[in-house]
PDB file of C-alpha atoms in Angstrom:
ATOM      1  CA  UNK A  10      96.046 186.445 140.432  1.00 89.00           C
ATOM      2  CA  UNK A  11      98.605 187.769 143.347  1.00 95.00           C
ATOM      3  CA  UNK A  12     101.717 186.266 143.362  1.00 94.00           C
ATOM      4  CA  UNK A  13     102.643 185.288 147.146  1.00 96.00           C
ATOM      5  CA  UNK A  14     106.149 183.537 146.302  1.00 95.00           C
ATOM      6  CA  UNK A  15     107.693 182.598 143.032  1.00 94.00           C
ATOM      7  CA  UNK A  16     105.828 179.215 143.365  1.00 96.00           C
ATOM      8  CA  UNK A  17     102.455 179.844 145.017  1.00 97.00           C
ATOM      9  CA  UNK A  18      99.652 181.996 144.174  1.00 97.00           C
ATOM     10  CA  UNK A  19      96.512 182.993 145.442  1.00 98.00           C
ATOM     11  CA  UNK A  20      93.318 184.016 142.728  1.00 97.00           C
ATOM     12  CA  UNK A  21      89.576 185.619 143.121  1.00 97.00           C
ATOM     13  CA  UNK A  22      87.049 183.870 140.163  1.00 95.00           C
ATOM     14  CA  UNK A  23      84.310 186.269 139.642  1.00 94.00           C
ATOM     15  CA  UNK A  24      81.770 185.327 136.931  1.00 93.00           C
ATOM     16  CA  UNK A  25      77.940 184.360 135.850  1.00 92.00           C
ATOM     17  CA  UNK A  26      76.878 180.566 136.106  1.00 85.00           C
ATOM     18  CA  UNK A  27      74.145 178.536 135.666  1.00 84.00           C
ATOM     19  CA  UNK A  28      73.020 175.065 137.009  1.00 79.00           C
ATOM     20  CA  UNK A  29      70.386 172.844 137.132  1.00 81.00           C
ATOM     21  CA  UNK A  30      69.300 169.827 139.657  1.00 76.00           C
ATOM     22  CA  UNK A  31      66.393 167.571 140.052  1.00 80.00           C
ATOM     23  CA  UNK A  32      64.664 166.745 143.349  1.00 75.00           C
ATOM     24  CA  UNK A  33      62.669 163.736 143.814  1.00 80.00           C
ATOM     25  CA  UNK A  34      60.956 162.997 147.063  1.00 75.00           C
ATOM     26  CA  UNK A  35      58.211 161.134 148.632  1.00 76.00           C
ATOM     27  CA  UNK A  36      56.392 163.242 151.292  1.00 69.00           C
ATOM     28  CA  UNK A  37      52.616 161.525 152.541  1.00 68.00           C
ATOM     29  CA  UNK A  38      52.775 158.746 150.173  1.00 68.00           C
ATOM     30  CA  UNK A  39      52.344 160.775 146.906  1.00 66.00           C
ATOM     31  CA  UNK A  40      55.631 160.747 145.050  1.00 74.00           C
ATOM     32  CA  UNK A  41      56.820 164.049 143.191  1.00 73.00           C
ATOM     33  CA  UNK A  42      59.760 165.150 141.198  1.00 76.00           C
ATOM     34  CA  UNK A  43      60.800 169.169 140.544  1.00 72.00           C
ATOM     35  CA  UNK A  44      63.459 170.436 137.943  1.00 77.00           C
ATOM     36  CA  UNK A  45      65.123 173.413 139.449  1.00 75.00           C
ATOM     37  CA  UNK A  46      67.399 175.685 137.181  1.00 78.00           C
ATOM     38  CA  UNK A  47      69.556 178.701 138.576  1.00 78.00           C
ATOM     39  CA  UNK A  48      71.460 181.429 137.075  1.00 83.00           C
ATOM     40  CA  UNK A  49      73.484 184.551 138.393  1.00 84.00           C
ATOM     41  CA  UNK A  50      76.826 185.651 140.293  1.00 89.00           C
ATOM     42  CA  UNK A  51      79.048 183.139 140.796  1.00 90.00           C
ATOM     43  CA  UNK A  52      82.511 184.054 143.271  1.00 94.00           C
ATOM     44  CA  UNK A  53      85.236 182.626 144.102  1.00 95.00           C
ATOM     45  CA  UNK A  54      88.741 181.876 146.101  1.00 97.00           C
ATOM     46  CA  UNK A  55      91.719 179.274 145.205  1.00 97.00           C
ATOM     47  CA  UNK A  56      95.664 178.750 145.391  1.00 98.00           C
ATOM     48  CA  UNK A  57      98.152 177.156 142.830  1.00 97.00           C
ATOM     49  CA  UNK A  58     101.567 176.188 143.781  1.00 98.00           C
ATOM     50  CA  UNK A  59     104.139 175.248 140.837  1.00 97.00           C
ATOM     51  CA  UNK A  60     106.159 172.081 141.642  1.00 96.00           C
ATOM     52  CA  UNK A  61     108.235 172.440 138.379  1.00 95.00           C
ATOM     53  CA  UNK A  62     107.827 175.214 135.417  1.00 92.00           C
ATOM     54  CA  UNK A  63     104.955 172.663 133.742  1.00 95.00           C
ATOM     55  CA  UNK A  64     103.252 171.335 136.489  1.00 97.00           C
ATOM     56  CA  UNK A  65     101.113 173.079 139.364  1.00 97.00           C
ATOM     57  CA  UNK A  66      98.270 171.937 141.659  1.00 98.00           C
ATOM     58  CA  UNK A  67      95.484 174.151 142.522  1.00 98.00           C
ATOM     59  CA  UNK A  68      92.135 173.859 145.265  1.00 98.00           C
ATOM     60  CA  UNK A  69      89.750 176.420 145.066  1.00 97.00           C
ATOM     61  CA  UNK A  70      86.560 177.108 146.056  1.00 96.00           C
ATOM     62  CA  UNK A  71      83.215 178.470 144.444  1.00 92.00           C
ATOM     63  CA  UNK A  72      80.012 179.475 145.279  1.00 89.00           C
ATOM     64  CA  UNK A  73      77.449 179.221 142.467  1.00 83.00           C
ATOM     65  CA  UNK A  74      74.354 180.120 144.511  1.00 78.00           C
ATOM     66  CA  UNK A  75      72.441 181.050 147.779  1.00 78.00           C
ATOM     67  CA  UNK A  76      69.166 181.938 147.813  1.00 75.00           C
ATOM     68  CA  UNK A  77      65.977 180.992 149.344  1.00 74.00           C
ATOM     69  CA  UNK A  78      62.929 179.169 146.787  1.00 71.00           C
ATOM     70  CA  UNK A  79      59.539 179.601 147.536  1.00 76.00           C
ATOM     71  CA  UNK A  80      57.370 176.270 145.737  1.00 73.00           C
ATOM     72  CA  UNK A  81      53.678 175.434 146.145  1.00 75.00           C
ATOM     73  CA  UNK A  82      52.799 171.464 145.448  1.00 70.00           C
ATOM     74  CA  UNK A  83      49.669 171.091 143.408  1.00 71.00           C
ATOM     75  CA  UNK A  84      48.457 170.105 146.460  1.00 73.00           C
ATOM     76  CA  UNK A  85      48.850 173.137 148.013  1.00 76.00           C
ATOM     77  CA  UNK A  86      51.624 172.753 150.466  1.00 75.00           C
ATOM     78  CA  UNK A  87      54.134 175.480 150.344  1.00 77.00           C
ATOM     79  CA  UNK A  88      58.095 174.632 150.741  1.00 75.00           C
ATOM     80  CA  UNK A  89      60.762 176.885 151.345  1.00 76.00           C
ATOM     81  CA  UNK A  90      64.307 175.952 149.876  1.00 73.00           C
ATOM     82  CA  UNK A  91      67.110 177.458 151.157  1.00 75.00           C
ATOM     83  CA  UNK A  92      69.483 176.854 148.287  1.00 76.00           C
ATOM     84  CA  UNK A  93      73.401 177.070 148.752  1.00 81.00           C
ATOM     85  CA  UNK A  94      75.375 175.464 146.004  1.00 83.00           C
ATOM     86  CA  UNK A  95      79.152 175.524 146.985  1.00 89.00           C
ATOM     87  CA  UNK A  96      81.848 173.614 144.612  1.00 91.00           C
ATOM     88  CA  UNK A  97      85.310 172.980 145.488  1.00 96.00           C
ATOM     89  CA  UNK A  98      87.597 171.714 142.731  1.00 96.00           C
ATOM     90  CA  UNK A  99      91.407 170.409 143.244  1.00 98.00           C
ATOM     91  CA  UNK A 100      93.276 170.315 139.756  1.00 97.00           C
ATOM     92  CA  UNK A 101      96.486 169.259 138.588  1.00 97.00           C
ATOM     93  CA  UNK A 102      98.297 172.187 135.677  1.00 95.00           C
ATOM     94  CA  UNK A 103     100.404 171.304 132.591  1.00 96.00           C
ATOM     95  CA  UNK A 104     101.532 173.801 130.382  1.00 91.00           C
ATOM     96  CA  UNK A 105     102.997 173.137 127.242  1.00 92.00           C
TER      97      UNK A 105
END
């Protein structure tokens, strides 16, 4: 954390994640569903500024993956995913 003023504050999140999503799709008439799980680095930028001693706000940003995912269908069609997973979360602080 690097304090710019007494108020505001800028942070790095560096860290390991994992997440999960499911893709369902029809694609020729045959309906399909695949359960796709990833783990690794995870990075990340954000500010909090202090209104009062207890209470801050903070935005920051993460990215949890990018990659590319090679799949075959058991048909035999082969599908590239380019996979970017990007989170941004905006938070209110109380300390006790």
């Amino acid at each position: 954390m690097y304090p710019v003023t007494d108020a505001l504050d800028l942070y790095a999140l560096l860290g390991y994640g994992s997440t999960e999503y499911d893709v369902t799709t029809t694609h020729d008439g045959i309906k399909g569903s695949l359960a796709i799980s990833f783990d690794g680095f995870t990075w990340g930028l954000g500010v909090s500024y202090a209104f009062t001693e207890n209470i801050s706000i903070f935005v920051d940003y993460t990215r949890m993956y990018d990659d590319t995912t090679d799949y075959v269908t058991p048909r035999g069609h082969a599908l590239n995913f380019d996979d970017t997973i990007d989170i941004v979360n905006i938070g209110l602080t109380y300390s006790f």
